[in-house]
Coordinates of C-alpha atoms in Angstrom, one line a residue:
Chain A
X95 CA 0.0 0.0 0.0
X96 CA 2.9 2.3 0.8
X97 CA 4.5 1.5 -2.5
X98 CA 1.4 2.2 -4.6
X99 CA 0.9 5.5 -2.8
X100 CA 4.2 6.7 -4.3
X101 CA 3.6 5.1 -7.7
X102 CA 3.5 8.5 -9.4
X103 CA 5.9 10.3 -7.2
X104 CA 9.2 9.0 -6.1
X105 CA 11.5 11.5 -4.5
X106 CA 13.7 12.3 -7.5
X107 CA 11.1 11.5 -10.2
X108 CA 8.8 13.8 -12.1
X109 CA 5.1 13.4 -11.3
X110 CA 3.1 12.0 -14.1
X111 CA -0.3 13.5 -14.5
X112 CA -2.6 10.4 -14.6
X113 CA -5.1 12.2 -16.9
X114 CA -2.5 12.9 -19.6
X115 CA -1.2 9.4 -19.3
X116 CA -4.7 7.9 -19.7
X117 CA -5.5 10.3 -22.7
X118 CA -2.3 8.9 -24.4
X119 CA -3.3 5.3 -23.7
X120 CA -6.8 5.9 -24.9
X121 CA -5.6 7.1 -28.3
X122 CA -5.6 3.7 -30.0
X123 CA -9.3 3.4 -29.1
X124 CA -10.1 6.6 -30.8
X125 CA -8.1 6.3 -34.0
X126 CA -11.1 6.8 -36.3
X127 CA -12.1 10.3 -35.0
X128 CA -8.4 11.2 -34.9
X129 CA -8.0 10.3 -38.5
X130 CA -11.1 12.2 -39.4
X131 CA -9.6 15.2 -37.6
X132 CA -6.3 14.9 -39.3
X133 CA -8.1 14.6 -42.7
X134 CA -10.0 17.8 -41.9
X135 CA -6.8 19.6 -40.9
X136 CA -5.3 18.6 -44.3
X137 CA -8.4 19.7 -46.1
X138 CA -8.5 23.2 -44.7
X139 CA -4.7 23.7 -44.8
X140 CA -4.7 26.2 -47.7
X141 CA -7.8 28.1 -46.5
X142 CA -7.4 31.9 -46.6
X143 CA -10.9 32.9 -45.7
X144 CA -10.5 32.0 -42.0
X145 CA -14.1 30.6 -41.9
X146 CA -13.1 26.9 -42.2
X147 CA -12.3 25.0 -39.0
X148 CA -12.3 21.5 -37.6
X149 CA -14.2 22.0 -34.4
X150 CA -16.6 19.2 -35.2
X151 CA -14.0 16.6 -35.7
X152 CA -12.0 17.9 -32.8
X153 CA -15.0 17.5 -30.5
X154 CA -15.7 14.0 -31.8
X155 CA -12.2 13.0 -31.0
X156 CA -12.0 14.5 -27.6
X157 CA -15.4 13.2 -26.7
X158 CA -14.2 9.7 -27.5
X159 CA -11.1 10.2 -25.4
X160 CA -13.1 11.6 -22.5
X161 CA -15.5 8.7 -22.6
X162 CA -12.6 6.3 -22.4
X163 CA -10.6 8.2 -19.7
X164 CA -13.4 9.2 -17.3
X165 CA -14.2 5.7 -15.8
X166 CA -10.6 5.0 -15.2
X167 CA -9.2 8.3 -14.0
X168 CA -10.3 8.4 -10.4
X169 CA -8.9 5.0 -9.6
X170 CA -5.5 6.6 -10.2
X171 CA -6.1 9.5 -7.9
X172 CA -6.2 9.8 -4.2
Chain B
X145 CA -36.1 22.1 -39.5
X146 CA -36.2 19.6 -42.3
X147 CA -39.4 18.2 -40.9
X148 CA -40.8 21.7 -40.9
X149 CA -40.1 22.0 -44.6
X150 CA -41.9 18.8 -45.3
X151 CA -44.9 19.9 -43.3
X152 CA -45.0 23.2 -45.3
X153 CA -45.1 21.2 -48.5
X154 CA -47.9 19.0 -47.3
X155 CA -49.9 22.1 -46.2
X156 CA -49.3 23.7 -49.5
X157 CA -50.6 20.7 -51.4
X158 CA -53.7 20.6 -49.2
X159 CA -54.4 24.3 -49.8
X160 CA -54.0 24.0 -53.6
X161 CA -55.9 20.7 -54.2
X162 CA -59.5 22.1 -54.2
X163 CA -58.7 24.9 -56.6
X164 CA -56.2 23.3 -59.0
X165 CA -55.4 19.9 -60.3
X166 CA -51.9 19.7 -58.9
X167 CA -49.7 17.2 -60.7
X168 CA -47.7 14.8 -58.4
X169 CA -44.2 16.1 -57.8
X170 CA -41.4 15.2 -55.5
X171 CA -41.2 17.5 -52.5
X172 CA -37.7 18.6 -53.6
X173 CA -38.9 19.9 -56.9
X174 CA -42.0 21.5 -55.5
X175 CA -39.6 23.7 -53.4
X176 CA -38.5 25.5 -56.5
X177 CA -42.0 25.4 -58.2
X178 CA -43.6 28.7 -59.4
X179 CA -46.0 30.6 -57.2
X180 CA -49.6 30.0 -58.1
X181 CA -51.8 32.9 -59.1
X182 CA -54.7 34.3 -57.1
X183 CA -55.5 34.6 -53.4
X184 CA -53.6 31.3 -52.7
X185 CA -50.5 32.9 -54.4
X186 CA -49.3 34.9 -51.4
X187 CA -49.9 32.0 -49.0
X188 CA -48.0 29.7 -51.2
X189 CA -45.1 32.1 -51.5
X190 CA -45.0 32.5 -47.7
X191 CA -45.0 28.8 -47.2
X192 CA -42.3 28.3 -49.8
X193 CA -40.1 30.9 -48.1
X194 CA -40.7 29.4 -44.7
X195 CA -39.8 26.0 -46.0
X196 CA -36.6 27.2 -47.7
X197 CA -35.4 29.2 -44.7
X198 CA -36.2 26.3 -42.4
X199 CA -34.0 24.0 -44.5
X200 CA -31.2 26.6 -44.7
X201 CA -31.2 27.5 -41.0
X202 CA -30.8 23.8 -40.1
X203 CA -27.5 23.6 -41.8
X204 CA -26.0 26.8 -40.3
X205 CA -27.4 26.1 -36.7
X206 CA -25.7 22.7 -36.7
X207 CA -22.2 24.1 -37.3
X208 CA -22.5 27.0 -34.9
X209 CA -24.0 24.8 -32.1
X210 CA -21.0 22.8 -31.2
X211 CA -18.6 25.5 -30.1
X212 CA -21.5 27.5 -28.7
X213 CA -22.6 24.9 -26.3
X214 CA -19.1 23.7 -25.6
X215 CA -17.9 20.1 -25.6
X216 CA -20.1 17.9 -23.5
X217 CA -18.2 16.9 -20.4
X218 CA -18.0 13.2 -19.4
X219 CA -19.4 11.9 -16.1
X220 CA -16.6 11.1 -13.6
X221 CA -17.2 8.6 -10.8
X222 CA -17.2 11.0 -7.8
X223 CA -16.7 9.2 -4.5
X224 CA -19.7 11.1 -3.0
X225 CA -22.1 10.1 -5.8
X226 CA -23.8 7.1 -4.2
X227 CA -27.1 7.1 -2.5
X228 CA -25.4 6.7 0.9
X229 CA -22.0 8.1 0.0
X230 CA -20.4 10.9 2.0
X231 CA -17.8 13.5 0.9
X232 CA -14.2 12.5 1.0
X233 CA -13.2 15.0 3.7
X234 CA -9.5 14.6 3.1
X235 CA -10.2 15.7 -0.4
X236 CA -12.2 18.7 0.8
X237 CA -9.3 19.7 2.9
X238 CA -6.8 19.4 0.0
X239 CA -9.3 21.2 -2.2
X240 CA -9.5 24.1 0.1
X241 CA -5.8 24.4 0.1
X242 CA -5.9 24.5 -3.7
X243 CA -8.6 27.1 -3.6
X244 CA -6.6 29.2 -1.2
X245 CA -3.3 29.1 -3.0
X246 CA -4.5 29.0 -6.6
X247 CA -8.0 30.4 -7.0
X248 CA -8.5 32.9 -4.2
X249 CA -6.4 35.6 -5.8
X250 CA -9.3 36.1 -8.3
X251 CA -12.4 34.2 -7.2
X252 CA -14.3 35.1 -4.1
X253 CA -16.3 32.5 -2.0
X254 CA -18.3 35.1 0.0
X255 CA -21.0 32.7 1.3
X256 CA -18.5 30.5 3.2
X257 CA -17.4 31.4 6.7
X258 CA -14.3 30.0 8.5
X259 CA -16.6 28.4 11.0
X260 CA -18.2 26.3 8.2
X261 CA -14.9 24.6 7.7
X262 CA -14.8 23.3 11.3
X263 CA -15.5 19.6 11.5
X264 CA -15.5 19.4 7.7
X265 CA -11.9 20.1 6.7
X266 CA -10.2 21.6 9.7
X267 CA -10.3 21.5 13.5
X268 CA -11.5 24.5 15.4
X269 CA -7.9 25.6 16.3
X270 CA -6.8 25.2 12.7
X271 CA -9.7 27.2 11.4
X272 CA -9.2 29.9 14.0
X273 CA -5.5 30.2 13.1
X274 CA -6.4 30.4 9.4
X275 CA -9.0 33.1 10.1
X276 CA -6.5 35.1 12.2
X277 CA -4.2 35.4 9.2
X278 CA -6.5 37.7 7.4
X279 CA -7.3 41.4 8.1
X280 CA -11.0 42.3 8.4
X281 CA -12.6 45.8 8.3
X282 CA -14.8 46.2 11.3
X283 CA -16.5 49.1 13.1
X284 CA -17.4 51.8 13.6
X285 CA -15.7 52.0 17.0
X286 CA -16.6 54.3 19.8
X287 CA -14.9 57.2 18.0
X288 CA -17.0 56.5 14.9
X289 CA -14.1 55.1 12.9
X290 CA -13.8 51.9 10.9
X291 CA -10.8 49.8 12.0
X292 CA -9.1 46.5 10.9
X293 CA -8.7 43.5 13.1
X294 CA -7.5 39.9 12.6
X295 CA -10.2 37.5 11.3
X296 CA -12.4 35.4 13.5
X297 CA -14.3 32.1 12.8
X298 CA -17.5 34.0 12.1
X299 CA -15.9 36.0 9.3
X300 CA -16.5 35.1 5.7
X301 CA -13.7 34.0 3.4
X302 CA -11.9 37.1 2.1
X303 CA -12.8 38.6 -1.2
X304 CA -9.9 39.4 -3.7
X305 CA -11.6 42.5 -5.1
X306 CA -13.7 45.2 -3.5
X307 CA -16.5 44.9 -6.1
X308 CA -17.4 43.5 -9.5
X309 CA -16.1 46.5 -11.4
X310 CA -12.7 46.2 -9.7
X311 CA -12.7 42.4 -10.5
X312 CA -13.5 43.1 -14.2
X313 CA -10.9 45.9 -14.4
X314 CA -8.2 43.6 -13.1
X315 CA -9.2 40.7 -15.5
X316 CA -9.6 42.3 -18.9
X317 CA -13.3 42.9 -18.5
X318 CA -14.1 39.4 -17.4
X319 CA -15.6 38.7 -14.0
X320 CA -14.2 35.7 -12.1
X321 CA -17.5 34.4 -10.7
X322 CA -18.0 33.7 -7.0
X323 CA -17.4 30.0 -6.4
X324 CA -19.7 29.4 -3.4
X325 CA -22.4 27.8 -5.5
X326 CA -20.6 27.2 -8.8
X327 CA -21.2 23.4 -8.9
X328 CA -24.9 24.0 -8.6
X329 CA -24.9 27.1 -10.9
X330 CA -23.6 25.2 -13.9
X331 CA -25.3 22.4 -15.8
X332 CA -23.7 19.1 -14.6
X333 CA -21.6 21.4 -12.4
X334 CA -19.1 19.0 -10.8
X335 CA -18.2 17.2 -14.0
X336 CA -18.2 20.5 -15.9
X337 CA -15.8 22.3 -13.5
X338 CA -13.4 19.3 -13.4
X339 CA -13.4 19.0 -17.2
X340 CA -12.9 22.8 -17.6
X341 CA -10.0 23.0 -15.2
X342 CA -8.2 20.0 -16.6
X343 CA -9.3 20.5 -20.2
X344 CA -7.1 23.3 -21.5
X345 CA -5.8 22.2 -24.9
X346 CA -4.6 23.6 -28.2
X347 CA -7.4 24.9 -30.3
X348 CA -8.6 22.9 -33.3
X349 CA -7.2 23.8 -36.8
X350 CA -8.9 26.9 -38.1
X351 CA -9.7 28.3 -34.7
X352 CA -7.7 31.2 -33.4
X353 CA -8.3 32.8 -30.0
X354 CA -7.6 36.5 -29.6
X355 CA -4.9 37.8 -27.3
X356 CA -6.0 37.8 -23.7
X357 CA -8.3 34.8 -24.0
X358 CA -7.5 31.1 -23.9
X359 CA -9.0 28.1 -25.7
X360 CA -11.0 25.6 -23.6
X361 CA -13.4 23.3 -25.5
X362 CA -15.7 22.8 -22.5
X363 CA -16.3 26.5 -22.1
X364 CA -19.3 27.7 -24.2
X365 CA -17.9 29.5 -27.2
X366 CA -14.4 28.1 -26.6
X367 CA -12.7 31.3 -25.6
X368 CA -12.3 31.7 -21.8
X369 CA -10.6 34.6 -20.0
X370 CA -9.1 32.4 -17.3
X371 CA -5.7 30.9 -18.1
X372 CA -4.8 27.3 -17.2
X373 CA -4.3 27.5 -13.4
X374 CA -3.8 23.8 -12.4
X375 CA -0.2 22.7 -13.3
X376 CA 1.6 19.8 -11.8
X377 CA 3.0 20.5 -8.4
X378 CA 1.6 24.0 -8.2
X379 CA 0.6 23.2 -4.7
X380 CA 2.4 21.1 -2.1
X381 CA -0.1 19.1 -0.2
X382 CA 0.2 18.9 3.6
X383 CA -0.6 15.2 3.5
X384 CA 2.0 14.4 0.9
X385 CA -0.3 13.3 -1.8
X386 CA 1.3 14.1 -5.2
X387 CA -0.3 17.2 -6.6
X388 CA -0.9 16.4 -10.2
X389 CA -3.2 18.5 -12.3
X390 CA -5.9 15.8 -12.1
X391 CA -5.5 15.4 -8.4
X392 CA -5.8 19.1 -7.7
X393 CA -8.8 19.2 -10.0
X394 CA -10.6 16.4 -8.2
X395 CA -9.8 17.9 -4.8
X396 CA -10.9 21.4 -5.7
X397 CA -14.1 20.2 -7.2
X398 CA -14.8 18.1 -4.0
X399 CA -14.3 21.3 -2.0
X400 CA -16.5 23.3 -4.3
X401 CA -19.2 20.6 -4.2
X402 CA -19.1 20.7 -0.4
X403 CA -19.3 24.5 -0.5
X404 CA -22.4 24.5 -2.7
X405 CA -24.1 21.6 -0.9
X406 CA -22.8 21.3 2.7
X407 CA -26.1 19.6 3.7
X408 CA -25.6 16.7 1.3
X409 CA -24.6 14.1 3.8
X410 CA -27.4 14.9 6.2
X411 CA -29.9 15.0 3.3
X412 CA -28.9 11.6 2.1
X413 CA -29.2 10.1 5.6
X414 CA -32.6 11.8 6.0
X415 CA -33.7 10.7 2.6
X416 CA -32.8 7.1 3.1
X417 CA -34.5 7.0 6.5
X418 CA -37.7 8.6 5.4
X419 CA -38.1 6.8 2.1
X420 CA -37.7 3.5 4.0
X421 CA -40.2 4.5 6.7
X422 CA -42.7 5.9 4.2
X423 CA -42.5 2.7 2.2
X424 CA -43.5 0.8 5.3
X425 CA -46.2 3.2 5.9
X426 CA -47.4 2.7 2.3
X427 CA -47.6 -1.0 2.8
X428 CA -49.5 -0.5 6.0
X429 CA -51.9 2.0 4.4
X430 CA -52.5 -0.3 1.4
X431 CA -53.3 -3.2 3.7
X432 CA -55.6 -1.0 5.9
X433 CA -57.4 0.3 2.8
X434 CA -58.0 -3.1 1.4
X435 CA -59.1 -4.3 4.8
X436 CA -61.8 -1.6 5.1
X437 CA -62.9 -2.0 1.5
X438 CA -63.1 -5.7 1.7
X439 CA -66.7 -5.3 3.1
X440 CA -67.9 -3.6 0.0
X441 CA -65.8 -5.5 -2.5
X442 CA -67.0 -8.9 -1.3
X443 CA -70.7 -8.0 -1.2
X444 CA -73.1 -9.9 -3.5
X445 CA -75.9 -8.3 -5.4
X446 CA -79.1 -10.2 -6.4
X447 CA -81.1 -9.1 -9.3
X448 CA -84.8 -9.8 -8.5
X449 CA -86.6 -9.8 -11.9
X450 CA -90.3 -8.9 -11.8
X451 CA -92.1 -10.3 -14.8

């Protein structure tokens, strides 16, 4: 129990934010929306008008990540 | 909106059918059909216009909606969520520390007094010592003057700004809201505040935020005046818990949840007790009703026919 308490913080080690860690590990689950977002970024790359944006795809991706992270996050926190 | 367009077309056909022999068309092509002559002409034009604008507005509303409402926040499994679950008081204590060191420079919590913390997050001595650290304006004294004195348990938590105007002036026109009730004052407040505090990210491609604002997908509109405040190890917890961004977010939201709903634990206990007792009372009442009505419900009627 003592060891797990210090899992994310040994004296000379950097603390790892569990949320960032889980968001990274959930990336493989959300490849499809990520690819959609990247496709959108490519599509609007040359846009001069300033009206084009990828908010929709961005939201879809992060919604997927959030759904994956949320049930697991608090188990890693005190 | 699309359904509205369809309804307009159905109405239009119904209005025209008595006066004209309308040939059968698809609803798409009838959208661009010519206006009919006569008294029904104006009506038809109005319906056509309404149908077209309905269809057009649907497409524009869908794209503006997302950033406007903000990204929907997920539901986190808060330890105090259950029907008989209490607050994590160690978390409330840490959360108050985060509030004091990170948030209190801009956000007031003017409905909470130091005495409210006693027995929840701090002992009476600790709370008294914390209160004594602040200066409070009191008075008037016997000479009619206002004076300052160290804080007492009965004093409210200190306000960073004298009034809203001062707060806005110091924050580029934006008012850092009072946090006493924030988890009740926002839809899905606990999850929203946690997602907001830990959700600062780079904006999507094509979105640029003006100088002075920051991108946060959970904030309605996406551009929030508050910068990212929770950074790893911004605070050193007294109990040695590693102060990661997520940990501080969880603790501060626990603290804010308590601040908005200090009665929660008592409410749940009371609710459980009374729902249980009233269920027993319901069973008793049902039995008693059926007992009393059994006399009438079991009577027999005889039909005596006279020829």
